[in-house]
Each structure stands twice: as structure tokens, then as C-alpha cells.
Coordinates of C-alpha atoms in Angstrom, one line a residue:
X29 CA 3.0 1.2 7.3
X30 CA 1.9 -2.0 8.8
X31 CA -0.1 -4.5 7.9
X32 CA -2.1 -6.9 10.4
X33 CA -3.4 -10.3 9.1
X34 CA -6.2 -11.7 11.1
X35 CA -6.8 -15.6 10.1
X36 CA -24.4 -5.4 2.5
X37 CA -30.6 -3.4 0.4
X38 CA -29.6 -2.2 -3.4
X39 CA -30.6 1.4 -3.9
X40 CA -30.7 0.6 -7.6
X41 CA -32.4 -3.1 -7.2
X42 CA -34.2 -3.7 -4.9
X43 CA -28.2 -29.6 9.5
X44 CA -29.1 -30.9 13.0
X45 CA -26.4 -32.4 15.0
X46 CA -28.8 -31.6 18.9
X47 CA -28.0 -34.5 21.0
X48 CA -24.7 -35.3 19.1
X49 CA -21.2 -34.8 20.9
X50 CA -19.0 -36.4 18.1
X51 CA -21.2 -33.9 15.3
X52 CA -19.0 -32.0 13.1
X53 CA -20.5 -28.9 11.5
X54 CA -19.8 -28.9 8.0
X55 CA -21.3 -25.6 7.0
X56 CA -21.4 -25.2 3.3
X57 CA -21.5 -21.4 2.1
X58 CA -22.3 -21.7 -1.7
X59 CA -20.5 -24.3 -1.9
X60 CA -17.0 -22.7 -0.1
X61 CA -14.9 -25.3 -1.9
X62 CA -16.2 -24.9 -5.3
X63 CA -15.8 -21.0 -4.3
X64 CA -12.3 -21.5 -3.7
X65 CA -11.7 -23.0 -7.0
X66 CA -13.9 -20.3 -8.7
X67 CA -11.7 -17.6 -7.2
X68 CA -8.6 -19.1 -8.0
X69 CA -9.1 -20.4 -11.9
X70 CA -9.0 -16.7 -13.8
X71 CA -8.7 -17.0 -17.8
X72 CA -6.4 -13.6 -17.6
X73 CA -2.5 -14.0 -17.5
X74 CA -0.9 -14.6 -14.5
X75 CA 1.4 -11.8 -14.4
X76 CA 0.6 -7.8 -15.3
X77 CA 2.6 -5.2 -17.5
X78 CA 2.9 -2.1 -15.6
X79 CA 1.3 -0.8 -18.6
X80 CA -2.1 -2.0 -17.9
X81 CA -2.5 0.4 -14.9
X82 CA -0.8 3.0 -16.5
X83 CA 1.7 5.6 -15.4
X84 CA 3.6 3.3 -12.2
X85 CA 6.3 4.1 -9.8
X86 CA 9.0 1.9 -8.8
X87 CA 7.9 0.2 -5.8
X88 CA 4.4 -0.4 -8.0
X89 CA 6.2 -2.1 -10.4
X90 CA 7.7 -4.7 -7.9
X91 CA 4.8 -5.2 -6.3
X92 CA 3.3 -5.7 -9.6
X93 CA 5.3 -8.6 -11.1
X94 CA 4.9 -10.0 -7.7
X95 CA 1.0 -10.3 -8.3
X96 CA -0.5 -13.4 -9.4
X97 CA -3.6 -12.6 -11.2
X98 CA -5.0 -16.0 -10.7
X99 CA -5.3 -15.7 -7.7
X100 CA -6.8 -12.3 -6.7
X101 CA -9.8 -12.3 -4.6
X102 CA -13.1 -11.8 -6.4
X103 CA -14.4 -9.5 -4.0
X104 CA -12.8 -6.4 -2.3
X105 CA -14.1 -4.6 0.9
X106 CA -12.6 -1.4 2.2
X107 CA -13.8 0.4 5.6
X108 CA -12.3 3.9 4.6
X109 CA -10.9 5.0 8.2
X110 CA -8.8 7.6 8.9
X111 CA -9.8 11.2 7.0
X112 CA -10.5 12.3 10.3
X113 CA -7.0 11.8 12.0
X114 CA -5.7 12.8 8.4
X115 CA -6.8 16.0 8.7
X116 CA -5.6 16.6 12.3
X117 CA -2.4 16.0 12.0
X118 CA -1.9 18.6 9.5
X119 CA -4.1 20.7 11.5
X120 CA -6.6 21.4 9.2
X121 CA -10.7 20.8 8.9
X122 CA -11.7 17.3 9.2
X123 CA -13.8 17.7 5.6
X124 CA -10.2 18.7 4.1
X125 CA -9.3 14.7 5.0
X126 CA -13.0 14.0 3.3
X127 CA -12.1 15.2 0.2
X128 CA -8.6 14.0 0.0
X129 CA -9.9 10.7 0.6
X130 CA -11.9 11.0 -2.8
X131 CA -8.6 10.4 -4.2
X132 CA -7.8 7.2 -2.8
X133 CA -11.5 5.7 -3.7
X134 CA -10.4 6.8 -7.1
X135 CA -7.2 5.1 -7.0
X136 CA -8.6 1.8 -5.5
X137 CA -11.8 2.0 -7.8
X138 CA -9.6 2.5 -11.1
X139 CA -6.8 -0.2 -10.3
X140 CA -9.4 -2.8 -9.0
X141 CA -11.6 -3.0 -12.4
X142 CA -7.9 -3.0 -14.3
X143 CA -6.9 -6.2 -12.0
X144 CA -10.4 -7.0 -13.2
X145 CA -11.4 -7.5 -9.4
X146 CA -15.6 -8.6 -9.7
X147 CA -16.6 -6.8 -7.0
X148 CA -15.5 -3.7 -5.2
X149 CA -17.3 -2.7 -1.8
X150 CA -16.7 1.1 -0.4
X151 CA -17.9 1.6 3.1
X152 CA -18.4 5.6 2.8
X153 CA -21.9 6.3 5.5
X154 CA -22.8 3.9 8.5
X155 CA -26.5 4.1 9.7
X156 CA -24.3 5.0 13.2
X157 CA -23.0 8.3 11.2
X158 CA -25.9 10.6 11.9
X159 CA -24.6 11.5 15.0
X160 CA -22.0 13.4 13.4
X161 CA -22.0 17.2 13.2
X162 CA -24.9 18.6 11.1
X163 CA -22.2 20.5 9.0
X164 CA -20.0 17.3 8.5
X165 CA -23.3 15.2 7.3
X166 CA -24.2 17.6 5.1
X167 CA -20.5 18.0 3.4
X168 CA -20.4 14.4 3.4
X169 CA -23.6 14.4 1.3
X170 CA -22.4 16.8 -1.3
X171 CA -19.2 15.6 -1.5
X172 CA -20.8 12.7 -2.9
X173 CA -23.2 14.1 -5.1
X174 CA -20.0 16.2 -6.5
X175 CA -17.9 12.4 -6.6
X176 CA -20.2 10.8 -8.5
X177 CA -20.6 13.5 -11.1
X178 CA -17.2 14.2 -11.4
X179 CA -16.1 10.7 -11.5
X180 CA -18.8 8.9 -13.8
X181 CA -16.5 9.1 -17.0
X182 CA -14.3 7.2 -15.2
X183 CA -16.3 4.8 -14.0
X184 CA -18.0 4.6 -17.7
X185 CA -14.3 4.1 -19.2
X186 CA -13.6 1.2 -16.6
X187 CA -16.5 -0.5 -17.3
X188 CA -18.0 -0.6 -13.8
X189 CA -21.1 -1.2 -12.7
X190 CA -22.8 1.1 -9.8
X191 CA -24.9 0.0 -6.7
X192 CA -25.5 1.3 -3.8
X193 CA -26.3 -0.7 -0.4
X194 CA -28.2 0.8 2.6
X195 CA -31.4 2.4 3.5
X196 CA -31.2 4.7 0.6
X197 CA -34.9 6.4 2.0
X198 CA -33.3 7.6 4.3
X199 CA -31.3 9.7 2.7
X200 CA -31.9 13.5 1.6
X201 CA -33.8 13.7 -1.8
X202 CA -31.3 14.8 -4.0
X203 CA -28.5 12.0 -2.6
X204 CA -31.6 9.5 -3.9
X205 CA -31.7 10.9 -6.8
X206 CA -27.7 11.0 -7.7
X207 CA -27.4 7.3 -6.4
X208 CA -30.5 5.9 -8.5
X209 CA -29.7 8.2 -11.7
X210 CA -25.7 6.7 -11.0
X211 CA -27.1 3.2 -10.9
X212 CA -28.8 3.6 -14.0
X213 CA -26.0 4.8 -16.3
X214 CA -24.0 2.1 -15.6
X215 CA -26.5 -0.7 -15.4
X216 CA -25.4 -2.1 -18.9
X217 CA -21.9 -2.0 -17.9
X218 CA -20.1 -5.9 -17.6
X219 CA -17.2 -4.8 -15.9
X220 CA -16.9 -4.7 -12.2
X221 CA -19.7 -4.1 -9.8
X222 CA -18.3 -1.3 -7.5
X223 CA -21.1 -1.4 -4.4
X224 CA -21.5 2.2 -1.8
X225 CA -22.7 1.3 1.5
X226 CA -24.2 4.8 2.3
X227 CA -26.8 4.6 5.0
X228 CA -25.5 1.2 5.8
X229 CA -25.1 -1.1 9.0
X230 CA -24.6 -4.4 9.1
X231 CA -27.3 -5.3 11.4
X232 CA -29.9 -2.9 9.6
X233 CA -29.4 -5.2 6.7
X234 CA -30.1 -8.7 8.3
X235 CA -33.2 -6.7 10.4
X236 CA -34.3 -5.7 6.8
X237 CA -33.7 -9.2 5.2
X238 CA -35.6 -11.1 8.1
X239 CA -38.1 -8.2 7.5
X240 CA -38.1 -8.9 3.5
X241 CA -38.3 -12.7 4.4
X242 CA -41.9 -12.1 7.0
X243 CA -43.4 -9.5 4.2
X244 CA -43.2 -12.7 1.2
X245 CA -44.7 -15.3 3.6
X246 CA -47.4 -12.9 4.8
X247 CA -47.9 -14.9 7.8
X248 CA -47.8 -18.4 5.5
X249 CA -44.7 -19.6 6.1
X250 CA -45.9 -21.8 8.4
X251 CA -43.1 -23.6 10.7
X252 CA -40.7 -23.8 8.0
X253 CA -37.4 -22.3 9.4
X254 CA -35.1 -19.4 8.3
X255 CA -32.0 -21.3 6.4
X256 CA -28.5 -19.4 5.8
X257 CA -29.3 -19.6 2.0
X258 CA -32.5 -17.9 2.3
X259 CA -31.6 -15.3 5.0
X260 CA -28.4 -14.7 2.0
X261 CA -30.9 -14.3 -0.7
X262 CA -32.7 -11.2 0.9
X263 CA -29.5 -9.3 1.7
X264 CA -28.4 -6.1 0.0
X265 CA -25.7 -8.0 -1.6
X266 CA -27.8 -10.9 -2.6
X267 CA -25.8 -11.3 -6.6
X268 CA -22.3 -11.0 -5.1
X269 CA -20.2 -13.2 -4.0
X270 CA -19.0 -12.9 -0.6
X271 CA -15.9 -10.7 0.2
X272 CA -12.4 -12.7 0.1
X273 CA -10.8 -9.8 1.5
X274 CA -11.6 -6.9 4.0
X275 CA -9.2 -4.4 4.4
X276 CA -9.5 -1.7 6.9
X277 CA -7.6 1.7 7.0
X278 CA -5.8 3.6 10.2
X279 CA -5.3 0.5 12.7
X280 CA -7.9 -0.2 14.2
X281 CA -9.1 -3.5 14.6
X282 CA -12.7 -3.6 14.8
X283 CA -15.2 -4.4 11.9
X284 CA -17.6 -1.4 12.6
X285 CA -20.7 -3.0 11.9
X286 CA -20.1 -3.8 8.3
X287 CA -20.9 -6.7 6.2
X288 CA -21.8 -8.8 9.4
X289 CA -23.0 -11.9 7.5
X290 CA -20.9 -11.6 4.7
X291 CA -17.4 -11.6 6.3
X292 CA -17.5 -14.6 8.2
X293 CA -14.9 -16.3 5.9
X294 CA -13.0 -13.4 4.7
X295 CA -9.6 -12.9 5.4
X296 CA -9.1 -9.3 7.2
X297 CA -6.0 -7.2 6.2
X298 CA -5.3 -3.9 8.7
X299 CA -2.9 -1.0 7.5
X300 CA -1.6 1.9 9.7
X301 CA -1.8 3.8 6.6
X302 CA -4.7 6.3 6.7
X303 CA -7.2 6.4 4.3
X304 CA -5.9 9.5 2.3
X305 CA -2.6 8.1 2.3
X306 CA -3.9 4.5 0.8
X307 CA -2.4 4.3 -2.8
X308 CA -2.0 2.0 -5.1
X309 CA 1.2 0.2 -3.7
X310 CA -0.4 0.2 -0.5
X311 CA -3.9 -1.6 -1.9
X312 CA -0.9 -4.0 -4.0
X313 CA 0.3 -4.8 -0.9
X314 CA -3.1 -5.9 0.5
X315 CA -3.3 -8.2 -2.2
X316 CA 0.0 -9.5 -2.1
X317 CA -0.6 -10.8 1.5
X318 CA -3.9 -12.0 0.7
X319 CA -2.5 -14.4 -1.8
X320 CA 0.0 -15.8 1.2
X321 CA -2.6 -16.8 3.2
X322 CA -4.1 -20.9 3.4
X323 CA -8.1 -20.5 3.0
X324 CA -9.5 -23.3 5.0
X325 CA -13.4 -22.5 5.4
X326 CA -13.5 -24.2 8.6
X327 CA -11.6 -27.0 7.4
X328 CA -8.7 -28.8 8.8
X329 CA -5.1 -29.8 7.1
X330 CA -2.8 -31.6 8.6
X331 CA -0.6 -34.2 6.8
X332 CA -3.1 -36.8 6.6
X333 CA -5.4 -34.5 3.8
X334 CA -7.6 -31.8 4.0
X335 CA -10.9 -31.5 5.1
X336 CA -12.8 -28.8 3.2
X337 CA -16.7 -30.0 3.5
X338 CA -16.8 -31.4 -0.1
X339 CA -19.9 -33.0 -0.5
X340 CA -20.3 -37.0 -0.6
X341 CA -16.5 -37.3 0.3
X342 CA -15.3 -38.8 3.5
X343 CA -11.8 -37.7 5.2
X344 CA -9.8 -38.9 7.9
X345 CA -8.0 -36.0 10.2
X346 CA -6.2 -36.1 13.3
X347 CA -6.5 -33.5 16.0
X348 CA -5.0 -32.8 19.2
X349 CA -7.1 -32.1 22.3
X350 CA -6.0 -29.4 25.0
X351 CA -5.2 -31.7 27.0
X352 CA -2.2 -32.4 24.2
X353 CA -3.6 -36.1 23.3
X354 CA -4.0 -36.8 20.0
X355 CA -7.0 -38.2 18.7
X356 CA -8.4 -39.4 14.8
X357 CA -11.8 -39.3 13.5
X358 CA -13.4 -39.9 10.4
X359 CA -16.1 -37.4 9.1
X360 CA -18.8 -38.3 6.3
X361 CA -20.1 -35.1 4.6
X362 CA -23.4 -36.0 3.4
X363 CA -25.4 -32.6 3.3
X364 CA -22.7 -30.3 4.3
X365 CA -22.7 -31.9 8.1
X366 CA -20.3 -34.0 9.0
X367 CA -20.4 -36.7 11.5
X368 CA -17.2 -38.1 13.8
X369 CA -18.2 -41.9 13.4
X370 CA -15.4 -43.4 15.5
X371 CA -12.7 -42.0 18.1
X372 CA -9.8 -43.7 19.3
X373 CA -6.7 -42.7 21.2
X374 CA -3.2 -43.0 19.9

């Protein structure tokens, strides 16, 4: 196994620098450095007994004691990749790596709400998977529809909370009826809110938001513009926080048109391991590199300090310019822009 570091509607819910060279873009995302803190500051111990996740083998328990749980990310996302390939090499029916997948989703589900991860994204049907077989669709359907049946004591034990993200009308009657009757069992649940994207693309969902945005202003929103916060407040994962981590399954190194918006500062984590074969050591693992890596947000550190885009604070940063001179600046972050105010050459 290898692992590659590179530095979503709700069924159940439903600064300008133009003309400025020396402009530095602050961007603030919720406040990214407040974020940071957030996800970082956990009331829960910083180490886990074995015990809490159960029954654990011996490369589990390593992994284990070397997991901070101050510092896990608040929000998971998974693109399940691989049943496919699975399957073929053990030349059987691609559905047979379907259902075995099942089991890992369980896995990752159960050990996420124990870490007491808040949010847990499973990318199980893209909007591009209806070209699939007929046959395969429809076993993909009822597999789900058998999943969540089967699993819902489990989820109800773990305290999670169900949503689903997508164009649920999409969708054959009965799966709308599973995902909405799912949703509502576990709607009073305070634990961790696990999130399907069935029927999902990432650029359905900002089409759909923009969409949302022109239906409330009716053609009254006169020549106010389209801000990041209000484009954010229309997407399907409008109460989450963003994903710190997006892990993707079998290798391949491509995003496949999921969470779009919401990725842009999350930190990506590639296994070889295909999706059936993704256990818990191999989700620890995941976790244990996210904690190695420095979360900038766009900012720069150097020795001089860090710049993060903390409001009303000014930093002073050197950079070096491809041309290999060094230069220093000074940035003022008033509304989360910043502004170079002076340049000079070392």
C-alpha cells in the first residue's frame, strides 16, 4: 500500500484588488484561521485505548497510540474507488466487489463516530454513473436500500446522524423513500453527521446553488454580486464544515467531480489499497499522515512569522522570485485582502 500526499442538495433538508500589482489575496473561508484552531482544540483525550474501538489487531494498536485525537480532522471525505478492479482480479462479478465494499463503509463509518470524527462524507453514486450498465445501476440501488436497513442499528448505536447529498429526484421511488425515511430516524441523533452523495456531482451542486440563489431573488437582486459566503450557504453541505481531509481509494489521482467547492483547502491522501481492502489500519494510516502535514490556507511561513489572513493583523514575509532574488513586503489584512504596501530588494 501506498499513500500519496498532495499539498456536496440535502435529501433530508433541503475584495477588489483590479488595477493592483502588489494586491495580495487574502481569501478568508470562515474564518480558515479560527478553523484551524477549531479543529485542533478537542475536549477528548489525546491518546485512545484500543478498547474504545473494540476488538483491534496489532498493527491497529500501533497506529493507535500513535493518534493524536486533538488533532483529527473534523471532516472526512472518501471517493470509494476500486470495487470494480476488486472484483476482477479475483475474477468474479463486478457487483461481488459492490457488496464487499459494504464492509469497508461499515468499518470507516463505525471507527470515524468512535474517533468522534463530526462529519463523514461517502461518495457512493455520481450524477456521471448512469451510464453504467442497467443491471449494475439497478444492484447498486438495492444494495443500498438493503445497506441502510441492515445497517441502521448500527448507525443508531453510534450516534450518527444521516443525510444524503445529490439530486435525490432523480432517483427511483423507493431509493427516495429509504434515504428520506433513513434521514429521519436519525435526525435526533448528536453524534456524527455521516453525509451519501448518491446522485451527486460536484458541478450539479454549484449549478443548483446558483440556481437556489436566482429562485430567492426572483429577479430582485438587483446588481448585488454572488459572494463565496453566499454561493456556500446554498450548497448541499451548507451546516458542515469543509472537509480537512479527502482520501481516495485505488490510485488514482483525480478528484472525479466531487466536492468541487468544498475541497479547495483540504489536504488529499491517495492509497493503492482498493476500496474493499480499506480497513481500519489503512483509514488510521490516513489520519496519521494528515496530522504530519503544515496547513497554511494560502498563507506563507518562513522564519520571519506566518502569514495566515488573520484579520486586523499586519505581517512582514519575505519571498523569493523565480528569478531567485529575494524580496520583503508587508501585508495589512483589513477585510480578508491583503495589500503589499512596500517592496524592496535585498
Amino acid at each position: 500500500m501506498r499513500g500519496v500526499g498532495i499539498s456536496a442538495r440535502n435529501f433530508g433538508e433541503q475584495g477588489n484588488c483590479a488595477g493592483n500589482d502588489g494586491c495580495v489575496n487574502l481569501r478568508r473561508k470562515e474564518d480558515l484561521a479560527e478553523r484551524k484552531t477549531v479543529a485542533h482544540t478537542r475536549t477528548q483525550p489525546a491518546t485512545l485505548a484500543p478498547e474504545a474501538l473494540g476488538p483491534v489487531t496489532p498493527e491497529e494498536a500501533v497506529l493507535l497510540k500513535k493518534l493524536d485525537l486533538a488533532r483529527l480532522p473534523r471532516h472526512i471525505a472518501v471517493i470509494m474507488d476500486g470495487n470494480g478492479r476488486w472484483a476482477q482480479k479475483r475474477h468474479l462479478l463486478r457487483v461481488a466487489g459492490h457488496r464487499a465494499g459494504t464492509q469497508s463503509a461499515r468499518t470507516t463509518i463505525e471507527t470515524c463516530a468512535r474517533l468522534h470524527v463530526e462529519a463523514l462524507t461517502l461518495y457512493a453514486f455520481s450524477v456521471e454513473n448512469w451510464r453504467r450498465p442497467k443491471a449494475e445501476i439497478e444492484f447498486l440501488m438495492q444494495l443500498l436500500r438493503d445497506y441502510l436497513r441492515k445497517e441502521m442499528p448500527l448507525l443508531q448505536r453510534n450516534n450518527v446522524r444521516m443525510r444524503f447529498l445529490g439530486r435525490p429526484e432523480e432517483l427511483p421511488a423507493g431509493v427516495q423513500k429509504d434515504t428520506r425515511e433513513a434521514t429521519e430516524e436519525t435526525a435526533r441523533n448528536t453524534g456524527m453527521v455521516l453525509s451519501i452523495a448518491l446522485n451527486y456531482g460536484g458541478r450539479a451542486e454549484i449549478v443548483d446553488a446558483m440556481n437556489a440563489i436566482l429562485m430567492e431573488r426572483n429577479g430582485h437582486g438587483g446588481t448585488q454580486p454572488v459572494t463565496e459566503e453566499l454561493l456556500a450557504r446554498h450548497l448541499y453541505t451548507a451546516e458542515l464544515p469543509d472537509p480537512d481531509l479527502l482520501i481516495r481509494t485505488s490510485g488514482e489521482m483525480r478528484v472525479s467531480n466531487f466536492l468541487l467547492w468544498q475541497i479547495a483547502y483540504a489536504e488529499i491522501f491517495v492509497t493503492e489499497t482498493l476500496w474493499p481492502d480499506f480497513n481500519r489500519a489503512r483509514l488510521l494510516e490516513a489520519l496519521l499522515d494528515f496530522q504530519k502535514r503544515e496547513r497554511r490556507y494560502g498563507g506563507i511561513d518562513s522564519e520571519r512569522g506566518r502569514l495566515h489572513g488573520r484579520r486586523g493583523r499586519t505581517f512582514d514575509f519575505p519571498w523569493t522570485m523565480e528569478s531567485g532574488e529575494e524580496w520583503v513586503g508587508v501585508c495589512v489584512d483589513g477585510e480578508s485582502r491583503g495589500r503589499v504596501r512596500s517592496k524592496e530588494k535585498r
